[in-house]
Structures are given as C-alpha cells and as structure tokens.
Amino acid sequence: MTKFLKKHWIDVLVILAVAVLLVLLAVQVSVQNNFPKKWGIFKDYFITNNGYKMLLNGMKNTALIAMFGLGIGIVIGTLIAVVKVIPPYKKVTRYAQKVCGVYVAFFRGTPIVVQLLVGYYILLPLIGLKMSSVGSCVLIFGLNSGAYISEIMRGGIHSVDPGQLEAARAVGMPFSVAMLKIVVPQAIKNILPTLGNEFIALIKETAVVGAVDITRYFQMQGSNSYEYMIPYLVMAALYIVIVAVIASLVKLMERKLAKNERKH
C-alpha cells in the first residue's frame, strides 16, 4: 500500500480533489433546488398516499411483459433461425426463408413505439382479437424480440460444430429432430449472455408503454405534486438496480454452466 501511494500519489490527490468537488457541487445543487422539501413531498406521496402499491403493480407488469415477451421471442426466434439454416433445396423452404426475412426486416426496421401503435390500434381490431393492455404489450414485445433473437440464435447455431449435425443425420435422425435436440440446446448455451442482454433491453423498452409499467407511477406522482426531479431520479436509480440484479444473475448462470462444462 505504501509503495502504491508513493508511486501514484498524484493520481490519488486528483481523484480526491474531484470527489470533493462533486460532493460540494451536489450540496450546492441540493440547496438551490430545495432538495429536502422535494424529497419530503415524494416520501409523503409514496408512503401516505399508498403510492408504493402503484409502483409495485407497475413493476409486476414490467416483469410480466419482459419475461413472457422474451419467452415468445425465444420460440419465434428459434423457429426462424432453424428455417434460415435449412438448405434451400425446396421451394417451400425458399418461400419460408423470404417470409422470415420480411418479418425480421419489419420488426428490426421500425421503432417499438410504432409497432405498439400499429398492433394495438390497427392489427388487433382488424382480426377481432380483444386483449388487455398488458397482454397486447406481451404479444408485440414478443414479436419484436423474436426478430432480434432469430439473428442471435442463427449465430449461435453456426457456432456449434457442424460435425455434430452431420453425425446425427448419418445415424438416421431427421433434420428437425437433430436441430432441436442437439444443435439448438448448445446454441442457447452459447448465446446465454446475449439473451441476458436482450432481457435487459426488454426491461428498458417497456418504459415506452407508459400506461402499465414502472414509468407510469413516477409520471403520475410528478403531475400530482408538480415536482418531477425526485420521482425521475428515483425512477432512474430503480432501473439501474433492476438491470444490475439481472446482469448479476446472468453472470451467475454463466459461471454455473462453465463449471458443468469443466466437470464433463
């Protein structure tokens, strides 16, 4: 420790000076913007007016949309990826690959807000399907996620040794069975970190829904109290915590998979 300080004492002094300046700046901004009073208003609304119940409901809806959306996306993305890697010897396969290409191009080429508006106000009424706000968000987020996961899954399939598929085919296993039982499980293991990133992206993208997610509560509190600074700062901190927890869980799963591989 002493050697480190002797060698890097200038760096340590600079870091301390910057930290002190940041603290002084934070105190000054807090005093100028009457931070204690605004925090008191936020706390009273959050506890006294049962605002935490609305927040918990928004967190529940956010989790439902993200988890079920990811599940739908994995199913759709896997099917599209398998179709894309099938050798295009037959016309049916070529047409299916073109349809999948259009699907992926549409959902990757349009913003999620446009997809929500078109899906909820145009497509669902046209086909006569009545769904709740959360249900329609799950469906549309799942379709959107499927387009991205299809490319992720295709890369994962290509990362698996082709000899395994050839060996399965050599012993008489059908292509679809060999793909779903041998190749796809290994591909999912290879793309697990990327799937974790996709889940984090879904969590953050639910903020555009507005009516049923976490952001709805903080927007309502800001409009009711006419104080937006504290609610929006807490909202940002909450998203950071949620993302950090998910990222930690993904890393834990990666370590467990790596241990299992070393055992085998």
PDB file of N, CA, C and O in Angstrom, residues 119-193:
ATOM      1  N   GLY A 119     -49.977  -2.351 -33.801  1.00  0.00           N
ATOM      2  CA  GLY A 119     -50.528  -3.599 -33.299  1.00  0.00           C
ATOM      3  C   GLY A 119     -51.800  -3.397 -32.491  1.00  0.00           C
ATOM      4  O   GLY A 119     -52.800  -4.097 -32.696  1.00  0.00           O
ATOM      5  N   TYR A 120     -51.783  -2.413 -31.571  1.00  0.00           N
ATOM      6  CA  TYR A 120     -52.903  -2.239 -30.652  1.00  0.00           C
ATOM      7  C   TYR A 120     -54.103  -1.578 -31.319  1.00  0.00           C
ATOM      8  O   TYR A 120     -55.258  -1.945 -31.042  1.00  0.00           O
ATOM      9  N   TYR A 121     -53.856  -0.595 -32.188  1.00  0.00           N
ATOM     10  CA  TYR A 121     -54.958   0.179 -32.757  1.00  0.00           C
ATOM     11  C   TYR A 121     -55.384  -0.274 -34.154  1.00  0.00           C
ATOM     12  O   TYR A 121     -56.446   0.131 -34.628  1.00  0.00           O
ATOM     13  N   ILE A 122     -54.564  -1.085 -34.819  1.00  0.00           N
ATOM     14  CA  ILE A 122     -54.907  -1.474 -36.198  1.00  0.00           C
ATOM     15  C   ILE A 122     -55.027  -2.990 -36.337  1.00  0.00           C
ATOM     16  O   ILE A 122     -56.098  -3.502 -36.690  1.00  0.00           O
ATOM     17  N   LEU A 123     -53.928  -3.724 -36.061  1.00  0.00           N
ATOM     18  CA  LEU A 123     -53.922  -5.158 -36.342  1.00  0.00           C
ATOM     19  C   LEU A 123     -54.877  -5.940 -35.438  1.00  0.00           C
ATOM     20  O   LEU A 123     -55.658  -6.773 -35.923  1.00  0.00           O
ATOM     21  N   LEU A 124     -54.820  -5.702 -34.129  1.00  0.00           N
ATOM     22  CA  LEU A 124     -55.693  -6.443 -33.216  1.00  0.00           C
ATOM     23  C   LEU A 124     -57.177  -6.188 -33.497  1.00  0.00           C
ATOM     24  O   LEU A 124     -57.967  -7.143 -33.543  1.00  0.00           O
ATOM     25  N   PRO A 125     -57.603  -4.929 -33.714  1.00  0.00           N
ATOM     26  CA  PRO A 125     -59.021  -4.720 -34.083  1.00  0.00           C
ATOM     27  C   PRO A 125     -59.389  -5.351 -35.425  1.00  0.00           C
ATOM     28  O   PRO A 125     -60.519  -5.832 -35.593  1.00  0.00           O
ATOM     29  N   LEU A 126     -58.451  -5.365 -36.394  1.00  0.00           N
ATOM     30  CA  LEU A 126     -58.757  -5.940 -37.709  1.00  0.00           C
ATOM     31  C   LEU A 126     -59.050  -7.433 -37.620  1.00  0.00           C
ATOM     32  O   LEU A 126     -59.947  -7.945 -38.299  1.00  0.00           O
ATOM     33  N   ILE A 127     -58.285  -8.135 -36.785  1.00  0.00           N
ATOM     34  CA  ILE A 127     -58.505  -9.577 -36.668  1.00  0.00           C
ATOM     35  C   ILE A 127     -59.521  -9.914 -35.568  1.00  0.00           C
ATOM     36  O   ILE A 127     -59.804 -11.092 -35.313  1.00  0.00           O
ATOM     37  N   GLY A 128     -60.081  -8.866 -34.944  1.00  0.00           N
ATOM     38  CA  GLY A 128     -61.119  -9.073 -33.948  1.00  0.00           C
ATOM     39  C   GLY A 128     -60.637  -9.670 -32.646  1.00  0.00           C
ATOM     40  O   GLY A 128     -61.408 -10.325 -31.938  1.00  0.00           O
ATOM     41  N   LEU A 129     -59.380  -9.444 -32.313  1.00  0.00           N
ATOM     42  CA  LEU A 129     -58.811 -10.008 -31.090  1.00  0.00           C
ATOM     43  C   LEU A 129     -58.774  -8.938 -30.008  1.00  0.00           C
ATOM     44  O   LEU A 129     -58.167  -7.881 -30.182  1.00  0.00           O
ATOM     45  N   LYS A 130     -59.482  -9.208 -28.899  1.00  0.00           N
ATOM     46  CA  LYS A 130     -59.519  -8.268 -27.786  1.00  0.00           C
ATOM     47  C   LYS A 130     -58.559  -8.747 -26.695  1.00  0.00           C
ATOM     48  O   LYS A 130     -58.697  -9.856 -26.189  1.00  0.00           O
ATOM     49  N   MET A 131     -57.618  -7.888 -26.364  1.00  0.00           N
ATOM     50  CA  MET A 131     -56.622  -8.225 -25.346  1.00  0.00           C
ATOM     51  C   MET A 131     -56.466  -7.055 -24.387  1.00  0.00           C
ATOM     52  O   MET A 131     -56.732  -5.899 -24.738  1.00  0.00           O
ATOM     53  N   SER A 132     -56.033  -7.368 -23.177  1.00  0.00           N
ATOM     54  CA  SER A 132     -55.739  -6.312 -22.209  1.00  0.00           C
ATOM     55  C   SER A 132     -54.487  -5.554 -22.636  1.00  0.00           C
ATOM     56  O   SER A 132     -53.761  -5.982 -23.534  1.00  0.00           O
ATOM     57  N   SER A 133     -54.246  -4.436 -21.972  1.00  0.00           N
ATOM     58  CA  SER A 133     -53.057  -3.641 -22.311  1.00  0.00           C
ATOM     59  C   SER A 133     -51.778  -4.442 -22.093  1.00  0.00           C
ATOM     60  O   SER A 133     -50.873  -4.433 -22.929  1.00  0.00           O
ATOM     61  N   VAL A 134     -51.722  -5.146 -20.969  1.00  0.00           N
ATOM     62  CA  VAL A 134     -50.527  -5.944 -20.671  1.00  0.00           C
ATOM     63  C   VAL A 134     -50.390  -7.088 -21.667  1.00  0.00           C
ATOM     64  O   VAL A 134     -49.300  -7.369 -22.174  1.00  0.00           O
ATOM     65  N   GLY A 135     -51.501  -7.758 -21.990  1.00  0.00           N
ATOM     66  CA  GLY A 135     -51.464  -8.877 -22.937  1.00  0.00           C
ATOM     67  C   GLY A 135     -51.006  -8.456 -24.313  1.00  0.00           C
ATOM     68  O   GLY A 135     -50.194  -9.139 -24.951  1.00  0.00           O
ATOM     69  N   SER A 136     -51.521  -7.321 -24.790  1.00  0.00           N
ATOM     70  CA  SER A 136     -51.104  -6.844 -26.119  1.00  0.00           C
ATOM     71  C   SER A 136     -49.633  -6.429 -26.114  1.00  0.00           C
ATOM     72  O   SER A 136     -48.910  -6.660 -27.091  1.00  0.00           O
ATOM     73  N   CYS A 137     -49.160  -5.852 -25.000  1.00  0.00           N
ATOM     74  CA  CYS A 137     -47.741  -5.490 -24.900  1.00  0.00           C
ATOM     75  C   CYS A 137     -46.860  -6.731 -24.910  1.00  0.00           C
ATOM     76  O   CYS A 137     -45.805  -6.749 -25.553  1.00  0.00           O
ATOM     77  N   VAL A 138     -47.292  -7.776 -24.194  1.00  0.00           N
ATOM     78  CA  VAL A 138     -46.537  -9.032 -24.194  1.00  0.00           C
ATOM     79  C   VAL A 138     -46.422  -9.582 -25.606  1.00  0.00           C
ATOM     80  O   VAL A 138     -45.331  -9.998 -26.047  1.00  0.00           O
ATOM     81  N   LEU A 139     -47.539  -9.590 -26.338  1.00  0.00           N
ATOM     82  CA  LEU A 139     -47.544 -10.129 -27.699  1.00  0.00           C
ATOM     83  C   LEU A 139     -46.623  -9.338 -28.619  1.00  0.00           C
ATOM     84  O   LEU A 139     -45.789  -9.917 -29.339  1.00  0.00           O
ATOM     85  N   ILE A 140     -46.744  -8.026 -28.596  1.00  0.00           N
ATOM     86  CA  ILE A 140     -45.971  -7.191 -29.517  1.00  0.00           C
ATOM     87  C   ILE A 140     -44.492  -7.193 -29.146  1.00  0.00           C
ATOM     88  O   ILE A 140     -43.617  -7.267 -30.020  1.00  0.00           O
ATOM     89  N   PHE A 141     -44.186  -7.132 -27.854  1.00  0.00           N
ATOM     90  CA  PHE A 141     -42.787  -7.208 -27.439  1.00  0.00           C
ATOM     91  C   PHE A 141     -42.197  -8.577 -27.777  1.00  0.00           C
ATOM     92  O   PHE A 141     -41.025  -8.690 -28.129  1.00  0.00           O
ATOM     93  N   GLY A 142     -43.012  -9.624 -27.677  1.00  0.00           N
ATOM     94  CA  GLY A 142     -42.536 -10.950 -28.053  1.00  0.00           C
ATOM     95  C   GLY A 142     -42.228 -11.052 -29.534  1.00  0.00           C
ATOM     96  O   GLY A 142     -41.210 -11.624 -29.940  1.00  0.00           O
ATOM     97  N   LEU A 143     -43.116 -10.483 -30.367  1.00  0.00           N
ATOM     98  CA  LEU A 143     -42.871 -10.490 -31.812  1.00  0.00           C
ATOM     99  C   LEU A 143     -41.621  -9.682 -32.157  1.00  0.00           C
ATOM    100  O   LEU A 143     -40.817 -10.082 -33.004  1.00  0.00           O
ATOM    101  N   ASN A 144     -41.453  -8.549 -31.486  1.00  0.00           N
ATOM    102  CA  ASN A 144     -40.269  -7.717 -31.711  1.00  0.00           C
ATOM    103  C   ASN A 144     -39.002  -8.448 -31.276  1.00  0.00           C
ATOM    104  O   ASN A 144     -38.001  -8.466 -32.007  1.00  0.00           O
ATOM    105  N   SER A 145     -39.063  -9.050 -30.102  1.00  0.00           N
ATOM    106  CA  SER A 145     -37.888  -9.766 -29.591  1.00  0.00           C
ATOM    107  C   SER A 145     -37.542 -10.958 -30.476  1.00  0.00           C
ATOM    108  O   SER A 145     -36.362 -11.281 -30.662  1.00  0.00           O
ATOM    109  N   GLY A 146     -38.562 -11.620 -31.046  1.00  0.00           N
ATOM    110  CA  GLY A 146     -38.318 -12.769 -31.918  1.00  0.00           C
ATOM    111  C   GLY A 146     -37.459 -12.420 -33.114  1.00  0.00           C
ATOM    112  O   GLY A 146     -36.620 -13.225 -33.554  1.00  0.00           O
ATOM    113  N   ALA A 147     -37.652 -11.210 -33.660  1.00  0.00           N
ATOM    114  CA  ALA A 147     -36.861 -10.788 -34.824  1.00  0.00           C
ATOM    115  C   ALA A 147     -35.383 -10.669 -34.463  1.00  0.00           C
ATOM    116  O   ALA A 147     -34.502 -11.077 -35.229  1.00  0.00           O
ATOM    117  N   TYR A 148     -35.100 -10.103 -33.293  1.00  0.00           N
ATOM    118  CA  TYR A 148     -33.706  -9.936 -32.874  1.00  0.00           C
ATOM    119  C   TYR A 148     -33.090 -11.261 -32.430  1.00  0.00           C
ATOM    120  O   TYR A 148     -31.935 -11.560 -32.757  1.00  0.00           O
ATOM    121  N   ILE A 149     -33.874 -12.054 -31.690  1.00  0.00           N
ATOM    122  CA  ILE A 149     -33.342 -13.329 -31.206  1.00  0.00           C
ATOM    123  C   ILE A 149     -33.088 -14.285 -32.366  1.00  0.00           C
ATOM    124  O   ILE A 149     -32.208 -15.151 -32.280  1.00  0.00           O
ATOM    125  N   SER A 150     -33.845 -14.158 -33.464  1.00  0.00           N
ATOM    126  CA  SER A 150     -33.613 -15.045 -34.615  1.00  0.00           C
ATOM    127  C   SER A 150     -32.195 -14.886 -35.149  1.00  0.00           C
ATOM    128  O   SER A 150     -31.531 -15.886 -35.478  1.00  0.00           O
ATOM    129  N   GLU A 151     -31.706 -13.646 -35.213  1.00  0.00           N
ATOM    130  CA  GLU A 151     -30.330 -13.421 -35.680  1.00  0.00           C
ATOM    131  C   GLU A 151     -29.317 -13.885 -34.637  1.00  0.00           C
ATOM    132  O   GLU A 151     -28.261 -14.429 -34.973  1.00  0.00           O
ATOM    133  N   ILE A 152     -29.651 -13.671 -33.361  1.00  0.00           N
ATOM    134  CA  ILE A 152     -28.769 -14.144 -32.290  1.00  0.00           C
ATOM    135  C   ILE A 152     -28.676 -15.662 -32.318  1.00  0.00           C
ATOM    136  O   ILE A 152     -27.593 -16.261 -32.223  1.00  0.00           O
ATOM    137  N   MET A 153     -29.842 -16.307 -32.456  1.00  0.00           N
ATOM    138  CA  MET A 153     -29.888 -17.765 -32.475  1.00  0.00           C
ATOM    139  C   MET A 153     -29.183 -18.328 -33.708  1.00  0.00           C
ATOM    140  O   MET A 153     -28.516 -19.369 -33.634  1.00  0.00           O
ATOM    141  N   ARG A 154     -29.330 -17.654 -34.831  1.00  0.00           N
ATOM    142  CA  ARG A 154     -28.657 -18.125 -36.047  1.00  0.00           C
ATOM    143  C   ARG A 154     -27.141 -18.118 -35.849  1.00  0.00           C
ATOM    144  O   ARG A 154     -26.433 -19.052 -36.262  1.00  0.00           O
ATOM    145  N   GLY A 155     -26.633 -17.062 -35.222  1.00  0.00           N
ATOM    146  CA  GLY A 155     -25.204 -17.035 -34.908  1.00  0.00           C
ATOM    147  C   GLY A 155     -24.811 -18.132 -33.938  1.00  0.00           C
ATOM    148  O   GLY A 155     -23.739 -18.731 -34.073  1.00  0.00           O
ATOM    149  N   GLY A 156     -25.693 -18.418 -32.948  1.00  0.00           N
ATOM    150  CA  GLY A 156     -25.406 -19.497 -32.018  1.00  0.00           C
ATOM    151  C   GLY A 156     -25.388 -20.856 -32.683  1.00  0.00           C
ATOM    152  O   GLY A 156     -24.553 -21.707 -32.361  1.00  0.00           O
ATOM    153  N   ILE A 157     -26.296 -21.073 -33.636  1.00  0.00           N
ATOM    154  CA  ILE A 157     -26.334 -22.342 -34.366  1.00  0.00           C
ATOM    155  C   ILE A 157     -25.059 -22.523 -35.188  1.00  0.00           C
ATOM    156  O   ILE A 157     -24.475 -23.613 -35.234  1.00  0.00           O
ATOM    157  N   HIS A 158     -24.618 -21.449 -35.826  1.00  0.00           N
ATOM    158  CA  HIS A 158     -23.390 -21.531 -36.619  1.00  0.00           C
ATOM    159  C   HIS A 158     -22.159 -21.748 -35.744  1.00  0.00           C
ATOM    160  O   HIS A 158     -21.126 -22.220 -36.238  1.00  0.00           O
ATOM    161  N   SER A 159     -22.256 -21.389 -34.444  1.00  0.00           N
ATOM    162  CA  SER A 159     -21.104 -21.572 -33.554  1.00  0.00           C
ATOM    163  C   SER A 159     -20.943 -23.031 -33.113  1.00  0.00           C
ATOM    164  O   SER A 159     -19.895 -23.394 -32.582  1.00  0.00           O
ATOM    165  N   VAL A 160     -21.993 -23.837 -33.291  1.00  0.00           N
ATOM    166  CA  VAL A 160     -21.918 -25.257 -32.930  1.00  0.00           C
ATOM    167  C   VAL A 160     -21.185 -26.016 -34.035  1.00  0.00           C
ATOM    168  O   VAL A 160     -21.381 -25.747 -35.222  1.00  0.00           O
ATOM    169  N   ASP A 161     -20.361 -26.955 -33.637  1.00  0.00           N
ATOM    170  CA  ASP A 161     -19.583 -27.742 -34.596  1.00  0.00           C
ATOM    171  C   ASP A 161     -20.511 -28.434 -35.604  1.00  0.00           C
ATOM    172  O   ASP A 161     -21.404 -29.206 -35.209  1.00  0.00           O
ATOM    173  N   PRO A 162     -20.380 -28.164 -36.906  1.00  0.00           N
ATOM    174  CA  PRO A 162     -21.252 -28.788 -37.914  1.00  0.00           C
ATOM    175  C   PRO A 162     -21.174 -30.313 -37.911  1.00  0.00           C
ATOM    176  O   PRO A 162     -22.117 -30.987 -38.345  1.00  0.00           O
ATOM    177  N   GLY A 163     -20.061 -30.855 -37.428  1.00  0.00           N
ATOM    178  CA  GLY A 163     -19.912 -32.302 -37.396  1.00  0.00           C
ATOM    179  C   GLY A 163     -20.956 -32.991 -36.529  1.00  0.00           C
ATOM    180  O   GLY A 163     -21.315 -34.154 -36.782  1.00  0.00           O
ATOM    181  N   GLN A 164     -21.481 -32.288 -35.516  1.00  0.00           N
ATOM    182  CA  GLN A 164     -22.492 -32.899 -34.661  1.00  0.00           C
ATOM    183  C   GLN A 164     -23.800 -33.110 -35.416  1.00  0.00           C
ATOM    184  O   GLN A 164     -24.451 -34.153 -35.279  1.00  0.00           O
ATOM    185  N   LEU A 165     -24.184 -32.120 -36.211  1.00  0.00           N
ATOM    186  CA  LEU A 165     -25.388 -32.274 -37.025  1.00  0.00           C
ATOM    187  C   LEU A 165     -25.191 -33.356 -38.084  1.00  0.00           C
ATOM    188  O   LEU A 165     -26.094 -34.167 -38.335  1.00  0.00           O
ATOM    189  N   GLU A 166     -24.024 -33.380 -38.682  1.00  0.00           N
ATOM    190  CA  GLU A 166     -23.742 -34.393 -39.703  1.00  0.00           C
ATOM    191  C   GLU A 166     -23.756 -35.798 -39.095  1.00  0.00           C
ATOM    192  O   GLU A 166     -24.268 -36.750 -39.717  1.00  0.00           O
ATOM    193  N   ALA A 167     -23.235 -35.951 -37.882  1.00  0.00           N
ATOM    194  CA  ALA A 167     -23.237 -37.258 -37.220  1.00  0.00           C
ATOM    195  C   ALA A 167     -24.658 -37.710 -36.912  1.00  0.00           C
ATOM    196  O   ALA A 167     -25.008 -38.890 -37.078  1.00  0.00           O
ATOM    197  N   ALA A 168     -25.494 -36.764 -36.452  1.00  0.00           N
ATOM    198  CA  ALA A 168     -26.886 -37.108 -36.162  1.00  0.00           C
ATOM    199  C   ALA A 168     -27.621 -37.521 -37.427  1.00  0.00           C
ATOM    200  O   ALA A 168     -28.409 -38.477 -37.429  1.00  0.00           O
ATOM    201  N   ARG A 169     -27.367 -36.812 -38.519  1.00  0.00           N
ATOM    202  CA  ARG A 169     -28.001 -37.149 -39.792  1.00  0.00           C
ATOM    203  C   ARG A 169     -27.494 -38.506 -40.303  1.00  0.00           C
ATOM    204  O   ARG A 169     -28.243 -39.267 -40.923  1.00  0.00           O
ATOM    205  N   ALA A 170     -26.224 -38.814 -40.018  1.00  0.00           N
ATOM    206  CA  ALA A 170     -25.639 -40.067 -40.507  1.00  0.00           C
ATOM    207  C   ALA A 170     -26.273 -41.291 -39.834  1.00  0.00           C
ATOM    208  O   ALA A 170     -26.346 -42.361 -40.445  1.00  0.00           O
ATOM    209  N   VAL A 171     -26.729 -41.121 -38.590  1.00  0.00           N
ATOM    210  CA  VAL A 171     -27.350 -42.260 -37.894  1.00  0.00           C
ATOM    211  C   VAL A 171     -28.853 -42.313 -38.136  1.00  0.00           C
ATOM    212  O   VAL A 171     -29.567 -43.087 -37.481  1.00  0.00           O
ATOM    213  N   GLY A 172     -29.349 -41.491 -39.065  1.00  0.00           N
ATOM    214  CA  GLY A 172     -30.756 -41.561 -39.456  1.00  0.00           C
ATOM    215  C   GLY A 172     -31.686 -40.614 -38.737  1.00  0.00           C
ATOM    216  O   GLY A 172     -32.910 -40.714 -38.891  1.00  0.00           O
ATOM    217  N   MET A 173     -31.163 -39.690 -37.979  1.00  0.00           N
ATOM    218  CA  MET A 173     -32.021 -38.741 -37.258  1.00  0.00           C
ATOM    219  C   MET A 173     -32.520 -37.671 -38.223  1.00  0.00           C
ATOM    220  O   MET A 173     -31.723 -37.100 -38.985  1.00  0.00           O
ATOM    221  N   PRO A 174     -33.823 -37.345 -38.246  1.00  0.00           N
ATOM    222  CA  PRO A 174     -34.338 -36.288 -39.126  1.00  0.00           C
ATOM    223  C   PRO A 174     -33.696 -34.938 -38.813  1.00  0.00           C
ATOM    224  O   PRO A 174     -33.264 -34.684 -37.682  1.00  0.00           O
ATOM    225  N   PHE A 175     -33.661 -34.076 -39.818  1.00  0.00           N
ATOM    226  CA  PHE A 175     -33.003 -32.779 -39.668  1.00  0.00           C
ATOM    227  C   PHE A 175     -33.614 -31.976 -38.529  1.00  0.00           C
ATOM    228  O   PHE A 175     -32.906 -31.400 -37.699  1.00  0.00           O
ATOM    229  N   SER A 176     -34.966 -31.910 -38.481  1.00  0.00           N
ATOM    230  CA  SER A 176     -35.634 -31.101 -37.470  1.00  0.00           C
ATOM    231  C   SER A 176     -35.340 -31.619 -36.062  1.00  0.00           C
ATOM    232  O   SER A 176     -35.083 -30.841 -35.132  1.00  0.00           O
ATOM    233  N   VAL A 177     -35.357 -32.943 -35.887  1.00  0.00           N
ATOM    234  CA  VAL A 177     -35.086 -33.537 -34.571  1.00  0.00           C
ATOM    235  C   VAL A 177     -33.639 -33.289 -34.163  1.00  0.00           C
ATOM    236  O   VAL A 177     -33.345 -32.924 -33.015  1.00  0.00           O
ATOM    237  N   ALA A 178     -32.714 -33.481 -35.091  1.00  0.00           N
ATOM    238  CA  ALA A 178     -31.291 -33.243 -34.792  1.00  0.00           C
ATOM    239  C   ALA A 178     -31.048 -31.788 -34.431  1.00  0.00           C
ATOM    240  O   ALA A 178     -30.267 -31.475 -33.518  1.00  0.00           O
ATOM    241  N   MET A 179     -31.739 -30.893 -35.137  1.00  0.00           N
ATOM    242  CA  MET A 179     -31.551 -29.466 -34.870  1.00  0.00           C
ATOM    243  C   MET A 179     -32.081 -29.093 -33.482  1.00  0.00           C
ATOM    244  O   MET A 179     -31.409 -28.389 -32.707  1.00  0.00           O
ATOM    245  N   LEU A 180     -33.293 -29.562 -33.151  1.00  0.00           N
ATOM    246  CA  LEU A 180     -33.930 -29.155 -31.905  1.00  0.00           C
ATOM    247  C   LEU A 180     -33.369 -29.880 -30.684  1.00  0.00           C
ATOM    248  O   LEU A 180     -33.393 -29.342 -29.579  1.00  0.00           O
ATOM    249  N   LYS A 181     -32.860 -31.094 -30.852  1.00  0.00           N
ATOM    250  CA  LYS A 181     -32.386 -31.855 -29.705  1.00  0.00           C
ATOM    251  C   LYS A 181     -30.879 -31.786 -29.503  1.00  0.00           C
ATOM    252  O   LYS A 181     -30.397 -32.014 -28.390  1.00  0.00           O
ATOM    253  N   ILE A 182     -30.131 -31.482 -30.562  1.00  0.00           N
ATOM    254  CA  ILE A 182     -28.666 -31.482 -30.453  1.00  0.00           C
ATOM    255  C   ILE A 182     -28.075 -30.090 -30.632  1.00  0.00           C
ATOM    256  O   ILE A 182     -27.295 -29.617 -29.809  1.00  0.00           O
ATOM    257  N   VAL A 183     -28.462 -29.419 -31.710  1.00  0.00           N
ATOM    258  CA  VAL A 183     -27.812 -28.149 -32.053  1.00  0.00           C
ATOM    259  C   VAL A 183     -28.372 -26.989 -31.233  1.00  0.00           C
ATOM    260  O   VAL A 183     -27.614 -26.206 -30.643  1.00  0.00           O
ATOM    261  N   VAL A 184     -29.712 -26.853 -31.195  1.00  0.00           N
ATOM    262  CA  VAL A 184     -30.326 -25.693 -30.535  1.00  0.00           C
ATOM    263  C   VAL A 184     -29.968 -25.612 -29.047  1.00  0.00           C
ATOM    264  O   VAL A 184     -29.647 -24.515 -28.558  1.00  0.00           O
ATOM    265  N   PRO A 185     -30.006 -26.711 -28.260  1.00  0.00           N
ATOM    266  CA  PRO A 185     -29.610 -26.586 -26.846  1.00  0.00           C
ATOM    267  C   PRO A 185     -28.191 -26.048 -26.659  1.00  0.00           C
ATOM    268  O   PRO A 185     -27.943 -25.237 -25.762  1.00  0.00           O
ATOM    269  N   GLN A 186     -27.266 -26.487 -27.509  1.00  0.00           N
ATOM    270  CA  GLN A 186     -25.896 -25.974 -27.416  1.00  0.00           C
ATOM    271  C   GLN A 186     -25.826 -24.513 -27.853  1.00  0.00           C
ATOM    272  O   GLN A 186     -25.068 -23.718 -27.281  1.00  0.00           O
ATOM    273  N   ALA A 187     -26.626 -24.166 -28.855  1.00  0.00           N
ATOM    274  CA  ALA A 187     -26.647 -22.777 -29.316  1.00  0.00           C
ATOM    275  C   ALA A 187     -27.170 -21.843 -28.226  1.00  0.00           C
ATOM    276  O   ALA A 187     -26.628 -20.749 -28.020  1.00  0.00           O
ATOM    277  N   ILE A 188     -28.212 -22.274 -27.515  1.00  0.00           N
ATOM    278  CA  ILE A 188     -28.771 -21.452 -26.433  1.00  0.00           C
ATOM    279  C   ILE A 188     -27.727 -21.231 -25.344  1.00  0.00           C
ATOM    280  O   ILE A 188     -27.596 -20.131 -24.796  1.00  0.00           O
ATOM    281  N   LYS A 189     -26.968 -22.277 -25.028  1.00  0.00           N
ATOM    282  CA  LYS A 189     -25.911 -22.145 -24.018  1.00  0.00           C
ATOM    283  C   LYS A 189     -24.853 -21.141 -24.480  1.00  0.00           C
ATOM    284  O   LYS A 189     -24.359 -20.339 -23.680  1.00  0.00           O
ATOM    285  N   ASN A 190     -24.544 -21.144 -25.777  1.00  0.00           N
ATOM    286  CA  ASN A 190     -23.526 -20.220 -26.297  1.00  0.00           C
ATOM    287  C   ASN A 190     -24.000 -18.770 -26.310  1.00  0.00           C
ATOM    288  O   ASN A 190     -23.196 -17.852 -26.171  1.00  0.00           O
ATOM    289  N   ILE A 191     -25.317 -18.582 -26.489  1.00  0.00           N
ATOM    290  CA  ILE A 191     -25.833 -17.209 -26.620  1.00  0.00           C
ATOM    291  C   ILE A 191     -26.483 -16.724 -25.330  1.00  0.00           C
ATOM    292  O   ILE A 191     -27.148 -15.683 -25.341  1.00  0.00           O
ATOM    293  N   LEU A 192     -26.294 -17.444 -24.233  1.00  0.00           N
ATOM    294  CA  LEU A 192     -26.937 -17.056 -22.974  1.00  0.00           C
ATOM    295  C   LEU A 192     -26.621 -15.617 -22.557  1.00  0.00           C
ATOM    296  O   LEU A 192     -27.532 -14.879 -22.167  1.00  0.00           O
ATOM    297  N   PRO A 193     -25.363 -15.161 -22.620  1.00  0.00           N
ATOM    298  CA  PRO A 193     -25.102 -13.760 -22.258  1.00  0.00           C
ATOM    299  C   PRO A 193     -25.863 -12.776 -23.143  1.00  0.00           C
ATOM    300  O   PRO A 193     -26.364 -11.756 -22.655  1.00  0.00           O
TER     301      PRO A 193
END
